[in-house]
Amino acid sequence: MTAVDPALRVTVRVPGKINLELSVGPRREDGYHELVTVFQAVSVYDRVMVQAADEWSVRAVGPYADRVPDTEDNLALRAARLLADRAVEMAGAGTRPGPVALTVEKKIPVAAGMAGGSADAAAALVGCAELWDLGVLRDDLEPLAAELGADVPFLLHGGTAVGSGRGDDISPVLSRGEVHWVLWVTTGDGLATPAVFAEFDRLHEGQELDLPSLSPQLVSALRRMDPDAIGTALRNDLQPAALSLRPDLQEVLDAGLDLGARGALVSGSGPTVAFLVGSQAEALDLSMGLAARGPAGDILRVTGPVGGAAVVDSRGARLRL
Ligand code: C5P
């Protein structure tokens, strides 16, 4: 095996997200919905390795690799190409950077409402900017991130943040400490985000929708990091649409609440269900209870908030913010 010159290879670690609140308003002219959401980045990570190569390519490895496209529509590959196209005007790079080969170690569930594809795109932007030594700041990457998808700007930053507009206009939320979550992830097919928004439209046909808004209760509960208050304030306007497409999720929500979760909701467009618990010990109890009782699914214990896409060394240590 030939050793790869470390100067020609960068690894980026990027988290998945859940939505603690998702308030959805009317559909806009551009097909997107006006929304306000509270994102939280949680401790399940993909790693994206970016390596100089003769041709543009992407491949995935890891638990959910078989659901990741290796074609031109892979969002991480589109992100790398987009940054190459813009590098000269953005960073004064002398020439357009050459191709990269991307390897995605896929641990964030796919088509699950956890923005796994968007996370890989954010990681590709950060990794290519580092590999090509563009000297740009994370904020400089934000407009490109927003072009790639509504959730991509949040994954550049991580933490807990409010997203408004399409979800891509980000401002951080003050919070102290961490919260524990148990995630139930389907082992069957996921849900496609556009299909869930289309179902939302169908369920609200003929209704005049209010503009989206945040509940003051959630923001105040996050400032105090009070699990019971956060649990009560969790809300997702897409949940009825996700349940309409996947009625089995109701059983999952009921099971977790029966087993003592302090709050529960479908994350984003689903079908992942997030349960808020008060401690690591409660997380362990709930995950064992869910595994024993079913419905069948993968169960992850995570904490949040965690930082966004960051370059790491080969052992996974974080090198820079
Ligand atoms: O931006 P992204 O490609 O991640 O969005 C996926 C799809 O989700 C959009 O094509 C649209 O159908 C839906 N969406 C929406 N309103 C938003 C965000 C996403 O309708 N604010």
Coordinates of C-alpha atoms and ligand atoms in Angstrom, one line a residue:
M1 CA 0.0 0.0 0.0
T2 CA 1.4 3.4 -0.9
A3 CA 1.3 6.0 1.9
V4 CA -0.8 9.1 1.2
D5 CA 1.0 12.4 1.6
P6 CA -0.9 14.0 4.6
A7 CA -0.7 17.4 2.9
L8 CA -3.0 16.0 0.2
R9 CA -5.6 14.6 2.6
V10 CA -7.9 16.2 5.1
T11 CA -10.5 14.5 7.4
V12 CA -13.6 16.4 8.7
R13 CA -15.9 15.2 11.4
V14 CA -19.5 16.5 11.2
P15 CA -22.5 15.8 13.5
G16 CA -26.2 15.1 12.7
K17 CA -28.9 17.3 13.9
I18 CA -32.3 17.1 15.5
N19 CA -35.0 19.8 15.5
L20 CA -36.3 20.8 18.9
E21 CA -39.0 23.0 17.4
L22 CA -40.1 23.2 13.8
S23 CA -42.8 25.8 13.0
V24 CA -43.8 25.6 9.4
G25 CA -45.6 28.4 7.6
P26 CA -47.0 28.9 4.0
R27 CA -45.3 27.5 0.9
R28 CA -43.4 30.2 -0.9
E29 CA -43.1 30.9 -4.7
D30 CA -39.8 29.0 -4.8
G31 CA -41.5 25.9 -3.5
Y32 CA -39.8 26.1 -0.1
H33 CA -41.8 26.7 3.1
E34 CA -41.3 29.6 5.4
L35 CA -40.1 28.2 8.7
V36 CA -38.6 28.8 12.0
T37 CA -36.7 26.0 13.7
V38 CA -34.4 25.3 16.6
F39 CA -31.6 23.0 15.5
Q40 CA -29.4 21.1 17.8
A41 CA -26.3 19.3 16.6
V42 CA -25.9 15.9 18.4
S43 CA -23.1 13.5 19.0
V44 CA -23.6 11.1 16.0
Y45 CA -20.9 11.8 13.5
D46 CA -20.0 11.2 9.9
R47 CA -16.3 11.6 8.8
V48 CA -15.6 12.9 5.4
M49 CA -12.1 12.3 4.0
V50 CA -11.0 14.6 1.2
Q51 CA -8.1 13.6 -0.9
A52 CA -6.5 15.2 -4.1
A53 CA -7.2 12.8 -7.0
D54 CA -7.2 12.6 -10.8
E55 CA -11.0 12.5 -11.0
W56 CA -14.0 13.7 -8.9
S57 CA -15.5 10.8 -7.0
V58 CA -17.4 9.9 -3.8
R59 CA -17.8 6.6 -2.0
A60 CA -19.3 5.7 1.3
V61 CA -18.3 3.2 4.0
G62 CA -19.9 2.3 7.3
P63 CA -23.3 1.3 8.7
Y64 CA -25.5 3.3 6.4
A65 CA -23.2 3.4 3.3
D66 CA -25.5 1.4 1.0
R67 CA -28.1 4.2 1.1
V68 CA -25.6 6.9 0.0
P69 CA -25.5 7.8 -3.8
D70 CA -22.0 7.6 -5.4
T71 CA -23.2 9.6 -8.4
E72 CA -23.1 13.3 -9.4
D73 CA -26.1 14.1 -7.3
N74 CA -24.3 13.2 -4.0
L75 CA -24.5 16.5 -2.1
A76 CA -21.0 16.3 -0.7
L77 CA -19.6 15.9 -4.2
R78 CA -21.7 18.8 -5.4
A79 CA -20.3 20.9 -2.5
A80 CA -16.7 20.1 -3.4
R81 CA -17.3 21.0 -7.1
L82 CA -19.2 24.2 -6.1
L83 CA -16.3 25.4 -3.9
A84 CA -13.8 24.6 -6.7
D85 CA -15.9 26.7 -9.1
R86 CA -15.9 29.7 -6.7
A87 CA -12.4 29.4 -5.3
V88 CA -10.8 31.9 -7.6
E89 CA -13.4 34.6 -7.0
M90 CA -13.8 33.8 -3.2
A91 CA -10.3 33.4 -2.1
G92 CA -8.1 34.7 -5.0
A93 CA -6.8 31.1 -5.7
G94 CA -4.6 31.4 -8.7
T95 CA -6.2 28.5 -10.6
R96 CA -9.3 26.4 -10.2
P97 CA -8.5 23.6 -7.7
G98 CA -8.2 20.1 -9.1
P99 CA -10.5 17.1 -8.4
V100 CA -10.9 15.4 -5.1
A101 CA -11.9 11.9 -4.1
L102 CA -14.4 12.0 -1.1
T103 CA -14.8 9.1 1.3
V104 CA -17.8 9.4 3.6
E105 CA -17.8 7.2 6.7
K106 CA -21.6 7.1 7.2
K107 CA -22.9 6.8 10.7
I108 CA -25.6 9.5 10.6
P109 CA -28.8 7.7 9.6
V110 CA -29.9 8.3 6.0
A111 CA -33.3 9.8 5.0
A112 CA -34.0 10.1 8.7
G113 CA -34.7 13.8 9.4
M114 CA -31.1 14.2 10.8
A115 CA -29.6 16.1 7.8
G116 CA -27.0 13.5 7.2
G117 CA -26.6 14.5 3.5
S118 CA -26.4 18.1 4.4
A119 CA -23.8 17.3 7.1
D120 CA -21.5 15.6 4.5
A121 CA -21.9 18.7 2.2
A122 CA -20.9 21.0 5.1
A123 CA -17.9 18.7 5.8
A124 CA -16.9 18.7 2.1
L125 CA -16.8 22.5 2.1
V126 CA -14.7 22.7 5.2
G127 CA -12.4 19.9 4.0
C128 CA -11.8 21.2 0.5
A129 CA -11.2 24.8 1.9
E130 CA -8.5 23.3 4.1
L131 CA -7.0 21.0 1.5
W132 CA -6.8 23.8 -1.1
D133 CA -5.5 26.2 1.6
L134 CA -8.1 28.8 0.6
G135 CA -7.7 30.8 3.9
V136 CA -11.5 31.4 4.1
L137 CA -13.5 31.6 7.3
R138 CA -16.5 29.4 8.1
D139 CA -18.8 32.4 7.6
D140 CA -17.4 32.8 4.0
L141 CA -18.7 29.3 3.2
E142 CA -22.2 30.1 4.4
P143 CA -23.6 31.4 1.1
L144 CA -22.4 28.3 -0.7
A145 CA -23.8 26.1 2.0
A146 CA -27.2 27.8 1.6
E147 CA -27.1 27.2 -2.1
L148 CA -26.6 23.5 -1.5
G149 CA -29.5 23.0 0.9
A150 CA -31.5 24.6 3.7
D151 CA -29.8 22.6 6.5
V152 CA -26.2 22.9 5.3
P153 CA -25.4 26.3 6.9
F154 CA -26.4 25.0 10.4
L155 CA -24.0 22.0 10.1
L156 CA -21.1 24.4 9.4
H157 CA -21.6 25.9 12.9
G158 CA -23.4 23.2 15.0
G159 CA -24.4 24.0 18.6
T160 CA -28.0 25.0 19.2
A161 CA -29.3 27.6 16.8
V162 CA -32.5 29.1 15.3
G163 CA -32.9 28.7 11.6
S164 CA -35.4 31.0 9.8
G165 CA -36.4 31.7 6.2
R166 CA -35.9 28.3 4.5
G167 CA -34.0 27.3 7.7
D168 CA -30.7 28.6 6.3
D169 CA -30.6 32.0 8.1
I170 CA -28.9 30.9 11.3
S171 CA -28.5 32.6 14.7
P172 CA -27.1 30.9 17.8
V173 CA -29.2 30.2 20.9
L174 CA -27.7 30.7 24.3
S175 CA -27.6 27.5 26.3
R176 CA -25.4 26.1 29.0
G177 CA -24.4 22.4 29.6
E178 CA -25.8 19.5 27.6
V179 CA -28.9 17.4 27.3
H180 CA -29.2 13.7 26.7
W181 CA -31.3 12.1 23.9
V182 CA -32.3 8.6 22.9
L183 CA -32.9 8.3 19.2
W184 CA -35.1 5.7 17.6
V185 CA -34.0 5.1 14.0
T186 CA -36.0 3.1 11.5
T187 CA -34.3 0.0 10.1
G188 CA -36.7 0.2 7.2
D189 CA -37.1 2.8 4.5
G190 CA -36.6 6.4 5.5
L191 CA -38.8 9.4 4.5
A192 CA -37.9 11.8 1.7
T193 CA -38.1 15.4 2.9
P194 CA -40.0 16.7 -0.1
A195 CA -42.6 14.0 0.3
V196 CA -43.2 15.0 4.0
F197 CA -43.6 18.7 3.0
A198 CA -46.0 17.7 0.2
E199 CA -48.0 15.7 2.8
F200 CA -48.0 18.8 5.1
D201 CA -49.4 20.8 2.2
R202 CA -52.1 18.2 1.6
L203 CA -53.1 18.1 5.2
H204 CA -53.4 21.9 5.3
E205 CA -55.1 22.3 1.9
G206 CA -57.5 25.3 1.8
Q207 CA -56.2 26.6 5.1
E208 CA -54.6 30.0 5.6
L209 CA -51.3 29.3 7.5
D210 CA -49.9 31.7 10.0
L211 CA -46.3 32.8 9.7
P212 CA -44.0 30.5 11.6
S213 CA -42.9 31.5 15.1
L214 CA -40.8 30.3 18.0
S215 CA -42.2 29.5 21.4
P216 CA -40.6 31.7 24.1
Q217 CA -40.9 28.6 26.4
L218 CA -38.3 26.6 24.5
V219 CA -35.8 29.5 24.3
S220 CA -36.1 30.1 28.1
A221 CA -35.9 26.3 28.8
L222 CA -32.7 26.0 26.7
R223 CA -31.1 28.9 28.5
R224 CA -31.7 27.0 31.8
M225 CA -31.1 23.6 30.2
D226 CA -34.0 22.3 32.2
P227 CA -34.9 18.9 30.7
D228 CA -38.5 18.8 31.8
A229 CA -39.2 22.3 30.5
I230 CA -37.4 21.5 27.2
G231 CA -39.4 18.3 27.0
T232 CA -42.7 20.1 27.4
A233 CA -41.8 22.7 24.7
L234 CA -40.7 20.3 22.0
R235 CA -42.9 20.8 18.9
N236 CA -42.8 19.8 15.2
D237 CA -45.4 21.0 12.7
L238 CA -44.2 18.3 10.3
Q239 CA -45.0 15.5 12.8
P240 CA -48.6 15.0 11.7
A241 CA -47.4 14.7 8.1
A242 CA -44.7 12.2 9.0
L243 CA -47.2 10.2 11.1
S244 CA -49.7 10.2 8.2
L245 CA -47.0 8.6 6.0
R246 CA -45.6 6.4 8.7
P247 CA -48.4 5.6 11.2
D248 CA -46.1 3.1 13.0
L249 CA -44.2 6.1 14.5
Q250 CA -47.1 6.8 16.9
E251 CA -46.3 3.5 18.6
V252 CA -42.7 4.5 19.0
L253 CA -43.6 7.9 20.5
D254 CA -46.1 6.2 22.9
A255 CA -43.6 3.5 23.9
G256 CA -40.8 6.1 24.8
L257 CA -43.2 8.3 26.8
D258 CA -44.6 5.3 28.7
L259 CA -41.0 4.4 29.5
G260 CA -40.4 7.7 31.2
A261 CA -39.0 10.1 28.5
R262 CA -39.4 13.7 29.5
G263 CA -40.4 14.7 25.9
A264 CA -40.6 13.1 22.5
L265 CA -40.9 14.2 18.9
V266 CA -40.3 13.2 15.3
S267 CA -37.1 14.9 14.2
G268 CA -37.4 17.2 11.2
S269 CA -39.2 15.3 8.4
G270 CA -38.6 12.0 10.2
P271 CA -38.8 9.1 10.6
T272 CA -36.3 9.4 13.5
V273 CA -37.9 9.9 16.8
A274 CA -36.0 11.8 19.5
F275 CA -36.6 11.2 23.2
L276 CA -35.3 13.7 25.7
V277 CA -34.1 12.2 29.0
G278 CA -32.6 13.8 32.2
S279 CA -29.3 12.0 32.5
Q280 CA -27.0 9.3 31.0
A281 CA -28.5 6.8 33.4
E282 CA -32.1 7.6 32.1
A283 CA -30.8 7.3 28.6
L284 CA -29.5 3.8 29.3
D285 CA -32.8 2.8 31.0
L286 CA -34.9 4.1 28.1
S287 CA -32.8 2.6 25.4
M288 CA -32.9 -0.8 27.1
G289 CA -36.7 -0.5 27.6
L290 CA -37.2 0.5 23.9
A291 CA -35.0 -2.3 22.7
A292 CA -36.9 -4.9 24.8
R293 CA -40.4 -3.6 24.0
G294 CA -40.0 -2.6 20.3
P295 CA -41.0 -1.5 17.8
A296 CA -37.8 -2.7 16.1
G297 CA -35.3 0.0 15.3
D298 CA -31.7 1.1 15.8
I299 CA -31.3 2.9 19.1
L300 CA -28.7 5.6 19.6
R301 CA -27.8 7.5 22.8
V302 CA -26.5 11.0 22.0
T303 CA -25.8 14.3 23.7
G304 CA -26.2 17.8 22.4
P305 CA -25.2 20.5 21.6
V306 CA -21.9 19.6 19.9
G307 CA -19.8 21.7 17.5
G308 CA -20.3 21.6 13.7
A309 CA -18.0 20.4 10.8
A310 CA -14.4 20.4 12.0
V311 CA -11.0 19.2 10.6
V312 CA -9.6 16.4 12.8
D313 CA -6.4 14.5 12.8
S314 CA -6.2 10.8 12.0
R315 CA -7.1 9.9 15.6
G316 CA -10.2 12.1 15.5
A317 CA -8.8 14.9 17.7
R318 CA -10.2 18.3 16.8
L319 CA -7.7 20.6 15.2
R320 CA -9.6 23.8 14.7
L321 CA -13.0 25.3 15.2
Ligands
C5P1 O1 -32.9 22.4 0.9 P1 -33.1 20.9 0.9 O2 -32.7 20.3 -0.5 O3 -32.5 20.2 2.0 O4 -34.7 20.7 1.0 C1 -35.3 19.5 0.6 C2 -36.7 19.7 0.3 O5 -37.5 19.9 1.5 C3 -37.1 20.9 -0.6 O6 -36.9 20.5 -2.0 C4 -38.5 21.2 -0.2 O7 -39.4 20.2 -0.9 C5 -38.5 20.8 1.2 N1 -38.3 22.1 2.1 C6 -39.3 23.0 2.1 N2 -39.2 24.1 2.9 C7 -38.0 24.3 3.6 C8 -37.0 23.4 3.6 C9 -37.2 22.2 2.8 O8 -40.4 22.8 1.5 N3 -37.9 25.4 4.3

